[in-house]
Coordinates of C-alpha atoms and ligand atoms in Angstrom, one line a residue:
X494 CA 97.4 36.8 -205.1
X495 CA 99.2 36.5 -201.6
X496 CA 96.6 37.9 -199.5
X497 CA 93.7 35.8 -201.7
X498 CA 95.6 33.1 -200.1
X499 CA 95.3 34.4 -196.9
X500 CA 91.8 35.4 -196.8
X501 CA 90.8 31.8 -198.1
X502 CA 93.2 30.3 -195.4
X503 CA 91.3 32.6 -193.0
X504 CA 88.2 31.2 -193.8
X505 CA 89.4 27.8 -194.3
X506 CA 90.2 27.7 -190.9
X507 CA 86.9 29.6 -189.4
X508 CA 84.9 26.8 -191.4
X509 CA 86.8 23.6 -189.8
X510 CA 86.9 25.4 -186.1
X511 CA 82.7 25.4 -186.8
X512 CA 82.8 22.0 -188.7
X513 CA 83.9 19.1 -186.7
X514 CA 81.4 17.7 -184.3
X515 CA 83.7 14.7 -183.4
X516 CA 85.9 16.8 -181.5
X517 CA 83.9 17.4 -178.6
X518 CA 86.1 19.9 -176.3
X519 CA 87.6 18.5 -173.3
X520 CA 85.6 17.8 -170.1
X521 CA 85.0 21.5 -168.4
X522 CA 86.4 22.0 -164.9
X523 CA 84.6 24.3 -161.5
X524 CA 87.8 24.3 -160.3
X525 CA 89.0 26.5 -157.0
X526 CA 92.1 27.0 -155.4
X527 CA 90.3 25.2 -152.3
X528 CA 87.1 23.3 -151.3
X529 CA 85.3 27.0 -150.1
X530 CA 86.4 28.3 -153.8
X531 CA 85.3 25.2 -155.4
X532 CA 82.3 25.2 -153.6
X533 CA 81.8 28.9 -154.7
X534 CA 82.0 28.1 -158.5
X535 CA 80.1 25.1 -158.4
X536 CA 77.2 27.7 -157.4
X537 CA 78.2 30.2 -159.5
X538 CA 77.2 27.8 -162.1
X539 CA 74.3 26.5 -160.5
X540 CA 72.6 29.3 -159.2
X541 CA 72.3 33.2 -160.5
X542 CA 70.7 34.1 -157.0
X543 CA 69.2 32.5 -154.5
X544 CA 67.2 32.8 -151.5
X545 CA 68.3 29.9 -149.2
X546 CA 72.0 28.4 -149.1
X547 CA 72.7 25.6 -146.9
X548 CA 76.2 26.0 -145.1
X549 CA 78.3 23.0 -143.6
X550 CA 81.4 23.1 -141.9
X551 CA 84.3 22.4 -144.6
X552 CA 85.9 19.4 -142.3
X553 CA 82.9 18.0 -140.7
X554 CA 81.6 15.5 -143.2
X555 CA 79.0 13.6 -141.0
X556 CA 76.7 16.3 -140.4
X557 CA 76.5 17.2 -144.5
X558 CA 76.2 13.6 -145.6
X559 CA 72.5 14.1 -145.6
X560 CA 72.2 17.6 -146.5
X561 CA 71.7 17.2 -150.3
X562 CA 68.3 16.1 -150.7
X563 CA 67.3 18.6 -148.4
X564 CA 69.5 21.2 -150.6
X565 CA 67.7 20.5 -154.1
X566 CA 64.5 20.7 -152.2
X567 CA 65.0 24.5 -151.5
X568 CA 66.6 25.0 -154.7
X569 CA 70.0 25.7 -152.8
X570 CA 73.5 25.9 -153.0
X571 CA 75.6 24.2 -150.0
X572 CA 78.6 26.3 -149.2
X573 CA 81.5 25.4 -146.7
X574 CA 82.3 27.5 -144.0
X575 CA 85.2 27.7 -141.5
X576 CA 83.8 27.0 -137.5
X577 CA 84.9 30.1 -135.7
X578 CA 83.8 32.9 -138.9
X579 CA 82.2 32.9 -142.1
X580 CA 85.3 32.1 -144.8
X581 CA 85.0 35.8 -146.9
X582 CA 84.8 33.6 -149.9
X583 CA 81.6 31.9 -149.0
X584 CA 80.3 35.3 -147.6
X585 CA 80.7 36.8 -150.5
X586 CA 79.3 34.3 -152.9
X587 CA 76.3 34.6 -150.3
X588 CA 76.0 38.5 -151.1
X589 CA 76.3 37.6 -155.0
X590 CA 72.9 35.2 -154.6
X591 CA 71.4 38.0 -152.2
X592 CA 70.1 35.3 -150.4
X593 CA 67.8 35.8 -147.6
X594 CA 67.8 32.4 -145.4
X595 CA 71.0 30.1 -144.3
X596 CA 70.2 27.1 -143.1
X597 CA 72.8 25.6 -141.0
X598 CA 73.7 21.7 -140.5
X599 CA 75.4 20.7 -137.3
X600 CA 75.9 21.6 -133.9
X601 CA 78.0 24.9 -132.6
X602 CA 80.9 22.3 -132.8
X603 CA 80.7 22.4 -136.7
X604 CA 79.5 25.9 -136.9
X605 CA 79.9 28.1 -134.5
X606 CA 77.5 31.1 -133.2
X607 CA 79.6 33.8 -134.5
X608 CA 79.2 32.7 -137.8
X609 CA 75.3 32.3 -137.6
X610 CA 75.6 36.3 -135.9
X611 CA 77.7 37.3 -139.3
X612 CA 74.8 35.7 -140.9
X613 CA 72.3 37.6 -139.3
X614 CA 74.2 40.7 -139.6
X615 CA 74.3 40.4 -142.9
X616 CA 70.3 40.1 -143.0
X617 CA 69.6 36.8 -143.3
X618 CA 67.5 34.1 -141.1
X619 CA 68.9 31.4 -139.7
X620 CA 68.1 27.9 -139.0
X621 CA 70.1 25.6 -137.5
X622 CA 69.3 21.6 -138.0
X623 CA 71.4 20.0 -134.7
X624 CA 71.2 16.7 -133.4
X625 CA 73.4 15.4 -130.7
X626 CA 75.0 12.9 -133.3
X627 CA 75.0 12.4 -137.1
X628 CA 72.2 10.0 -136.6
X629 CA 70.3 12.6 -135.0
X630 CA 70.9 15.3 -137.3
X631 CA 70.0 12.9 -140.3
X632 CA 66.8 12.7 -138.8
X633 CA 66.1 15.9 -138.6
X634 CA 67.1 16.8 -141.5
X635 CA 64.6 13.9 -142.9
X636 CA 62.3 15.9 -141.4
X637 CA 62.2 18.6 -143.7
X638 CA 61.4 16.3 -146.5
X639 CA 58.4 15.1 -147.7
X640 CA 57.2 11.8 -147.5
X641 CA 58.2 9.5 -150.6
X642 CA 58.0 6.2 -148.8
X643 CA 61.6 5.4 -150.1
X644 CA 65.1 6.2 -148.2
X645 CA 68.5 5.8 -148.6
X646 CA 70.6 4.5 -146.0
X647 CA 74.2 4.8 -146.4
X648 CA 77.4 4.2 -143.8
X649 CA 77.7 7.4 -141.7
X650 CA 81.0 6.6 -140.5
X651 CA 82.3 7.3 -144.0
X652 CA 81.5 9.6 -146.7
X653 CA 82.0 8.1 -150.2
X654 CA 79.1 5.5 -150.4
X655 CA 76.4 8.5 -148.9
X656 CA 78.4 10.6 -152.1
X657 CA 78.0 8.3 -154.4
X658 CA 73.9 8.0 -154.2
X659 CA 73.4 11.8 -153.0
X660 CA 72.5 13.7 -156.7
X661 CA 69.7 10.7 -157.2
X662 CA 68.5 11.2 -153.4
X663 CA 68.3 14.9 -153.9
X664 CA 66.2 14.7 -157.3
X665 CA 63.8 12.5 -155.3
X666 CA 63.5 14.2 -152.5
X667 CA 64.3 10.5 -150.6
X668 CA 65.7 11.2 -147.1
X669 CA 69.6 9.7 -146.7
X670 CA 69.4 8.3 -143.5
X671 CA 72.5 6.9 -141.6
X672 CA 73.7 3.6 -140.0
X673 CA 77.0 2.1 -138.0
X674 CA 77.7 -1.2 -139.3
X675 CA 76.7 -3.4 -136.9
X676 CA 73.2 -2.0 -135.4
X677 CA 70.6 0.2 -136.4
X678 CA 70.8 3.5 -134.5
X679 CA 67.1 4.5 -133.1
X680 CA 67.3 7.8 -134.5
X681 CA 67.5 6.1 -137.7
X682 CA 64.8 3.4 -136.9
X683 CA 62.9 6.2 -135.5
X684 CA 63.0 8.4 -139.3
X685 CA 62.1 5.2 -141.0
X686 CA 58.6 5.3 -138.9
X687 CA 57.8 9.0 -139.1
X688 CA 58.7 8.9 -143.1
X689 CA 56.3 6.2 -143.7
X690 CA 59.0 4.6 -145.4
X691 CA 58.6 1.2 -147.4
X692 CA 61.1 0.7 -149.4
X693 CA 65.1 1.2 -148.7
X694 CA 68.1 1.4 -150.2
X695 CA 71.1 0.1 -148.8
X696 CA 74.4 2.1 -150.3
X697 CA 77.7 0.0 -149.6
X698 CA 78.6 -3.7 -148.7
X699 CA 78.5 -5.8 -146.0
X700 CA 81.5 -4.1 -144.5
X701 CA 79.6 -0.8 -144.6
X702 CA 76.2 -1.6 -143.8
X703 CA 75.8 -5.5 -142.0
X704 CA 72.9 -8.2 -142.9
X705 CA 72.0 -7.3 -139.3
X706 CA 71.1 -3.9 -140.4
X707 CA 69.7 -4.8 -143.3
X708 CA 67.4 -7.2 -141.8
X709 CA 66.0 -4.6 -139.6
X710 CA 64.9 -2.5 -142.7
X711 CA 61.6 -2.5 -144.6
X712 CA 61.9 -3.7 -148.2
X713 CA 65.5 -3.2 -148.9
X714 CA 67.5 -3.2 -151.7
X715 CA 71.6 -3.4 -151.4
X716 CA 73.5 -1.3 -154.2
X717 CA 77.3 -2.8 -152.8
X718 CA 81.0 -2.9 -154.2
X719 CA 84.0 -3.8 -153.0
X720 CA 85.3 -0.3 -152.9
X721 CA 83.8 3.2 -153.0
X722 CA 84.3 3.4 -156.9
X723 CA 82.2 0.3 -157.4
X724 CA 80.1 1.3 -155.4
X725 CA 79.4 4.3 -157.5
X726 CA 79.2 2.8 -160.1
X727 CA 76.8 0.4 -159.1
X728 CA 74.7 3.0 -158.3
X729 CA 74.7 4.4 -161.9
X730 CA 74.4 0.3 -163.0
X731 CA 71.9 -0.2 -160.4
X732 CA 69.3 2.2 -160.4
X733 CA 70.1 2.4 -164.4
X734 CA 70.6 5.8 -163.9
X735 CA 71.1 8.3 -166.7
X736 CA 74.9 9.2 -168.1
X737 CA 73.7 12.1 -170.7
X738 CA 75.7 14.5 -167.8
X739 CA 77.9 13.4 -165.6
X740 CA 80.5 14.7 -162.5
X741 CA 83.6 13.3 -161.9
X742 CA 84.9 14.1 -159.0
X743 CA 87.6 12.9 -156.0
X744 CA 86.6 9.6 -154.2
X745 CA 89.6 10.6 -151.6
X746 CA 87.8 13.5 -149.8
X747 CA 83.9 14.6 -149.3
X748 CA 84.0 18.0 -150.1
X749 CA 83.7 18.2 -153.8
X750 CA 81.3 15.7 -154.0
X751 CA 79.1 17.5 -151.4
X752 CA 79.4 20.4 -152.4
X753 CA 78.8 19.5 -156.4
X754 CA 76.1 16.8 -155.8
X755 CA 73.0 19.4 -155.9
X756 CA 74.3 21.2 -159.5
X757 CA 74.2 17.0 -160.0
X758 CA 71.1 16.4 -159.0
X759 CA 70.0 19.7 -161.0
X760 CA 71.3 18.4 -164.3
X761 CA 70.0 14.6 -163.2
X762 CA 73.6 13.7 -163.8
X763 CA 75.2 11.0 -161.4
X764 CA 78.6 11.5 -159.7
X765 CA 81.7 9.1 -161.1
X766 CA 84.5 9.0 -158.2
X767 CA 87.7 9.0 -159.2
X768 CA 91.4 9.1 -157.3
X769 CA 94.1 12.0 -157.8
X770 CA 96.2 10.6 -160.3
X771 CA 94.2 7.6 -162.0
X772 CA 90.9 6.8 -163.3
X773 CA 90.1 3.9 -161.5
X774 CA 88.7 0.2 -163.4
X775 CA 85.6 0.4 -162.0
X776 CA 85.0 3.9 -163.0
X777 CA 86.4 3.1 -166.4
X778 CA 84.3 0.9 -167.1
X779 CA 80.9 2.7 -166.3
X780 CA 82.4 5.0 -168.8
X781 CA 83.0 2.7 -171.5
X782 CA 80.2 0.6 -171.0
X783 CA 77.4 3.3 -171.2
X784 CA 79.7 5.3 -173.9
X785 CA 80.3 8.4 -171.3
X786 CA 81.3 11.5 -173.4
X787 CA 79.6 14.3 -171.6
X788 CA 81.8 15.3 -168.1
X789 CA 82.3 17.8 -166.0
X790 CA 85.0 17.2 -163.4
X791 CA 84.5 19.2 -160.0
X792 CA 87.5 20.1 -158.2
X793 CA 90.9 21.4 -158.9
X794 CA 93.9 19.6 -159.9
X795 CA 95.0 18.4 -156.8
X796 CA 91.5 16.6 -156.4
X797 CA 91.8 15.6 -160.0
X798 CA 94.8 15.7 -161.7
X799 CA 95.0 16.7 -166.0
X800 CA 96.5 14.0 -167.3
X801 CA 94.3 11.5 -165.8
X802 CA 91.4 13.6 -168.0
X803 CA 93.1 14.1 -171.1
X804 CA 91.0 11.8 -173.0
X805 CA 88.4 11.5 -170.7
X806 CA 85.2 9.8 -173.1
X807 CA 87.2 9.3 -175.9
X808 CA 87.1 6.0 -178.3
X809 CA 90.2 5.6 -180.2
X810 CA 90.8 2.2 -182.5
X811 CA 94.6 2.1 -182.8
X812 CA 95.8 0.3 -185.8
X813 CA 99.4 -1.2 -186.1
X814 CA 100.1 -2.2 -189.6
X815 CA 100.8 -5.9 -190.9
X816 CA 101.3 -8.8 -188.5
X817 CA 102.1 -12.4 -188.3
X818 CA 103.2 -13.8 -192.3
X819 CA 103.4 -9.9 -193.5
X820 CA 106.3 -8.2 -191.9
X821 CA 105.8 -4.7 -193.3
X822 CA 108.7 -2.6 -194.4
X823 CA 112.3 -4.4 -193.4
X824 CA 115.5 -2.9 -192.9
X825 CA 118.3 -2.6 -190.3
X826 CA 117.1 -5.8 -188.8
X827 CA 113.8 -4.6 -187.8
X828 CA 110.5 -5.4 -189.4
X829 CA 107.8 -3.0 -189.6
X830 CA 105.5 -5.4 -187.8
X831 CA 106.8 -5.5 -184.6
X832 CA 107.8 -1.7 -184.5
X833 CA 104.4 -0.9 -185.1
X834 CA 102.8 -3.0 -182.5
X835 CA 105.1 -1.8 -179.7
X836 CA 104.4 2.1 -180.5
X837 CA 100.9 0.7 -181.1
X838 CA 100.7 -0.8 -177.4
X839 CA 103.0 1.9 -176.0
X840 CA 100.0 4.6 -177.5
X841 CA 97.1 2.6 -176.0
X842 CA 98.5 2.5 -172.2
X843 CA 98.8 6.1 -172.4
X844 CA 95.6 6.6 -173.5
X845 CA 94.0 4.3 -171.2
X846 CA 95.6 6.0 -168.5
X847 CA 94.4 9.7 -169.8
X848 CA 90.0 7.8 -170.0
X849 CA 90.5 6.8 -172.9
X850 CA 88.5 3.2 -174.3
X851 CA 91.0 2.0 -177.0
X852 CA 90.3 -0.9 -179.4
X853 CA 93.0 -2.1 -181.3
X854 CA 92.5 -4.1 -184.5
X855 CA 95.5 -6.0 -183.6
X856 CA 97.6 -6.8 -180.1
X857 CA 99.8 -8.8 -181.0
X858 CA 101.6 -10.4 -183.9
X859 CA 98.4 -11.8 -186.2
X860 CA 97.7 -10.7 -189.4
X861 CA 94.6 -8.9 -190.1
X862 CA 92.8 -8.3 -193.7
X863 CA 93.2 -4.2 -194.6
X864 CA 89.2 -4.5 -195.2
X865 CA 88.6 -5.9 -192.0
X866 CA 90.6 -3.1 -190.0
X867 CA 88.3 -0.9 -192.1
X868 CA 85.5 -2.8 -190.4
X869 CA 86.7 -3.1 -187.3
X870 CA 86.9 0.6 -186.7
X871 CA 83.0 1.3 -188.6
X872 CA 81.1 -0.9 -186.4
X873 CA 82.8 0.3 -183.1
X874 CA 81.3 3.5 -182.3
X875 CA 84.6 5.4 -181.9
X876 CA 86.1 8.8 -182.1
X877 CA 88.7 8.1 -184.5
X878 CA 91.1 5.8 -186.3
X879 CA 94.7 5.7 -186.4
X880 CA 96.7 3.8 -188.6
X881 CA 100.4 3.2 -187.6
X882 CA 103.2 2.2 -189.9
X883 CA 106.6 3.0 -190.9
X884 CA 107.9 3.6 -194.5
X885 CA 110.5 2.3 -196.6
X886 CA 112.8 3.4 -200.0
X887 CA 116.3 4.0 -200.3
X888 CA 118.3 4.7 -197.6
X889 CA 118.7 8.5 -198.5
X890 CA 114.5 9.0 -197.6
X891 CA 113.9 9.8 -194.8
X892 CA 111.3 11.6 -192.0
X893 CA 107.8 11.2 -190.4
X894 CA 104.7 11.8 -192.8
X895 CA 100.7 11.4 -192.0
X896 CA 98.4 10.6 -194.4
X897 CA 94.5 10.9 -194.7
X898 CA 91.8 10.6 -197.2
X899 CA 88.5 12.9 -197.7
X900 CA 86.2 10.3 -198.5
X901 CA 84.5 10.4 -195.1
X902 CA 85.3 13.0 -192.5
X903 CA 88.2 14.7 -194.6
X904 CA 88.1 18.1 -192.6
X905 CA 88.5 15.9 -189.2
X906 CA 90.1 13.7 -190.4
X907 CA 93.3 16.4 -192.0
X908 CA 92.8 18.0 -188.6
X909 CA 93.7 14.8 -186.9
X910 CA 96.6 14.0 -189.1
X911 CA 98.0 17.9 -189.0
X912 CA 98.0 17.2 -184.8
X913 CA 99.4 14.1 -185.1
X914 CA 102.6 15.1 -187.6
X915 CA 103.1 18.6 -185.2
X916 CA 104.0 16.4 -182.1
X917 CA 106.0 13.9 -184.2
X918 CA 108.0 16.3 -185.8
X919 CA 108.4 18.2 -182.1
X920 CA 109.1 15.3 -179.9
X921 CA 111.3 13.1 -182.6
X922 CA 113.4 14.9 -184.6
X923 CA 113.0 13.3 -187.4
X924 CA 112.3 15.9 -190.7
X925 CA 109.0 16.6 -191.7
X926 CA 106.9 15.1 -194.9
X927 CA 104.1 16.8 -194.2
X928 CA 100.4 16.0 -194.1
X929 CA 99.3 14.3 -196.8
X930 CA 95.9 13.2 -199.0
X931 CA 96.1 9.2 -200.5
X932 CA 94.4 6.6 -200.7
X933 CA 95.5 4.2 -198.4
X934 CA 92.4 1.4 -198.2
X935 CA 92.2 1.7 -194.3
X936 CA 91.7 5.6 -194.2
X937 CA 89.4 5.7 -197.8
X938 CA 86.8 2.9 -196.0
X939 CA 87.1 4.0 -192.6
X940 CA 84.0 6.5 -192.2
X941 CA 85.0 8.2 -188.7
X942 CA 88.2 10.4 -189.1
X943 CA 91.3 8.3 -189.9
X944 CA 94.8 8.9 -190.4
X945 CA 97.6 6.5 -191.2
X946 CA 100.9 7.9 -189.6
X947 CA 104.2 6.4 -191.2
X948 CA 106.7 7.2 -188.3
X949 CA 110.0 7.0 -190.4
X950 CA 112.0 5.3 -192.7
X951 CA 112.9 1.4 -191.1
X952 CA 115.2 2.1 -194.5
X953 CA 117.1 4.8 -193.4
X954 CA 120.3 4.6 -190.5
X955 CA 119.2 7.6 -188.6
X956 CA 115.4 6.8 -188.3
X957 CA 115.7 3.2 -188.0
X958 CA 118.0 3.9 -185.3
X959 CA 114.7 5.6 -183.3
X960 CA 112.3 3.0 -184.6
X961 CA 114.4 0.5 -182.6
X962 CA 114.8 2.1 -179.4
X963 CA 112.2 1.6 -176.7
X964 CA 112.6 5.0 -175.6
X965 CA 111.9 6.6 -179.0
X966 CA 109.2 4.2 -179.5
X967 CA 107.8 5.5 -176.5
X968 CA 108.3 9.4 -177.5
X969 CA 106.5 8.1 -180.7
X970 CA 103.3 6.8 -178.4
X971 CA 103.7 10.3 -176.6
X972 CA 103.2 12.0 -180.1
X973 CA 100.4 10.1 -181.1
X974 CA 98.6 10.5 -178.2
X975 CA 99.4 14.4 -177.6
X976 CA 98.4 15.1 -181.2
X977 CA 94.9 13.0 -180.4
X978 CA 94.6 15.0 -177.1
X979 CA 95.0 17.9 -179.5
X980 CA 93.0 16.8 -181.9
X981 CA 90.3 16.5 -179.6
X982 CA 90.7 20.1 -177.3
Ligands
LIG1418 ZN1 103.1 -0.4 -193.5

């Protein structure tokens, strides 16, 4: 009898791994304990061999800005590379694509002629695109590109805005050609007139890339922002680019961007810049607004940190019970109303701040119909539904307890509620109900997985006494938003 319970338990449990498709896993890292390793791993995943690699010096962003298009062109990897020696890292991820041609960009300043010896000794040819400024070298670079009539011409005093457009440069195999702010540099004016180029691109605002400029350039188009993560996303708005794929990598340095903008351009997915430790609005809402769920995030922690990621894509509607004439449970001189909606607002910060887009069917003390919560939550395209409300009885009941129904979704929807009850029983202390099935009308109409979560007893001393306390009410936002992240990994 026992182990007939075990085997079905087994089984149970092999079906549900293979039988929830809306818990997409979390956004897949090429991470690196540095920008040569993540450089490595991004081409490890791009590229089983190869027979060019394009190497730029790991500091020197101004000679790479432009080397992407001409990158996807031969089907390369770009690798980093310390000045005075090839970094054994990169060299070794150059044995593992046996390639048979480096091409370097920048002067001996960036790379040195030891490294392009070590190169050769190693059996490769070399070719080194110089110039005697970034200007210069964009040019050349141009050079090796056929002619599509269209470039890009981005700031070349910073990096992000040339970033930002490089994965849709590289697909097109349109030359990204460099300005200073004020004045158009002539090796730039020069490129535009041996490209036969008609139509530009501007990448950046006014403060990047002046009217003067502009006016100088043959049919342009600005793609602006206020900051470099607007400007990103402009791009993506702009050019109405597609968001199947997408990178997310750091704004704050030009590395990982570089380095993962031709595996972009490969998958035709755009890059989304982010900081260290937040996603930032603008980024936020590209994601939201074109319903973002497929990520990979280049870079290591430090670049990107985890809890900025956790829910990365996700759609959550957050439901606090009752509101306005309908208090809820009452006890202890707390109503169930107001208890809710703090935990309920408490839950949806966190969220926000982990990429998560959060509806909420109410923010603030109005009552709303069950059957239009129900509604709410089936017309909005989300992930998942969480009901949140606290219980009452006599004052001897007590403990957490998370309910959900099997009319739609009941495998994810259990799943969901199992997460949820593990981290409120962990984090709160309170003594466990369990999971349980019912009938509850917001979790039997709602058609994406649901769960209603009563938190405790506003009836009993001991729970009451957490329901009213903002740090508990907090610890209970923290459960229901670690169980989700759960949920969802
Ligand atoms: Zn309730």
């Amino acid at each position: 009898m026992l182990r007939k319970c075990i085997l079905t338990l087994f089984l149970g449990g092999i079906f549900l791994l293979f039988n929830q498709p809306q818990a997409e896993a979390a956004a897949p890292r090429i991470d690196g304990k540095d920008r040569f390793e993540v450089a490595v791993n991004i081409s490890k995943k791009g590229w089983s061999t190869s027979k060019t690699v394009v190497l730029t010096n790991y500091l020197a962003y101004a000679d790479a800005l432009s080397a992407s298009p001409l990158a996807y062109k031969k089907n390369a990897p770009i690798l980093l590379t310390q000045n005075q020696f090839l970094t054994p890292s990169t060299k070794n991820e150059i044995y593992r694509l046996r390639s048979k041609e480096a091409v370097i960009i920048g002067g001996t300043g960036s790379i040195s002629n030891n490294v392009i010896n070590e190169l050769k000794s190693m059996g490769l040819t070399v070719t080194r695109i110089d110039g005697k400024d970034r200007f210069v070298v964009a040019q050349n670079i141009s050079r090796q590109l056929s002619n599509k009539g269209i470039a890009v011409i981005a700031y070349g005093l910073n990096f992000p805005d040339a970033l930002a457009i490089a994965p849709y440069a590289a697909k097109n195999e349109y030359p990204i050609l460099l300005t200073g702010n004020g004045s158009l540099p002539s090796a730039t004016a020069a490129a535009l007139r041996e490209k036969n180029i008609t139509k530009t691109y501007i990448i950046g605002g006014e403060a990047s890339v002046s009217n003067a400029v502009k006016s100088q350039l043959p049919s342009p188009t600005r793609i602006g922002g206020a900051n470099r993560f607007e400007v990103a996303e402009n791009v993506i708005r702009q050019l109405n680019l597609s968001t199947a794929s997408t990178y997310l990598t750091s704004g704050m340095n030009f590395a990982d961007a570089l380095t993962g903008s031709v595996l972009a351009a490969k998958s035709n997915a755009p890059l989304l810049l982010t900081t260290p430790t937040y996603l930032p609005n603008e980024t936020k809402s590209i994601i939201q607004d074109k319903i973002v769920k497929s990520f990979t995030i280049l870079g290591g922690p430090a670049s990107v940190n985890t809890n900025s990621t956790l829910l990365l894509g996700k759609f959550v509607v957050l439901d606090p019970g009752h509101g306005d004439f309908d208090p809820g449970a009452l006890g202890d001189g707390l109503k169930e109303k107001d208890v809710v909606l703090d935990v309920g607002l408490r839950t949806r910060t966190k969220m926000v701040s982990a990429g998560a887009k959060i509806i909420m069917t109410r923010d603030d003390d109005t009552f709303i119909p069950l059957a239009d919560r129900a509604k709410i939550a089936n017309s909005s395209g989300a992930d998942t539904f969480i009901s949140i409300h606290a219980n009452s009885a006599g004052s001897t009941a007590s403990g957490s307890e998370t309910y959900y129904n099997t009319a739609y979704n009941g495998a994810a929807s259990k799943e969901l509620a199992v997460e949820i009850q593990k981290e409120i029983i962990k984090r709160m202390g309170t003594s466990d109900r369990g999971v349980k099935e019912a009938d509850f009308y917001v979790i039997k109409y709602t058609k994406i997985p649901s769960i209603l979560v009563e938190l405790g007893f506003i009836t009993n001393p001991s729970d009451a006494a957490k329901l009213g306390s903002t740090t508990y009410r907090q610890k209970f936002a923290d459960a229901i938003f670690y169980g989700t992240v759960n949920y969802f990994n």
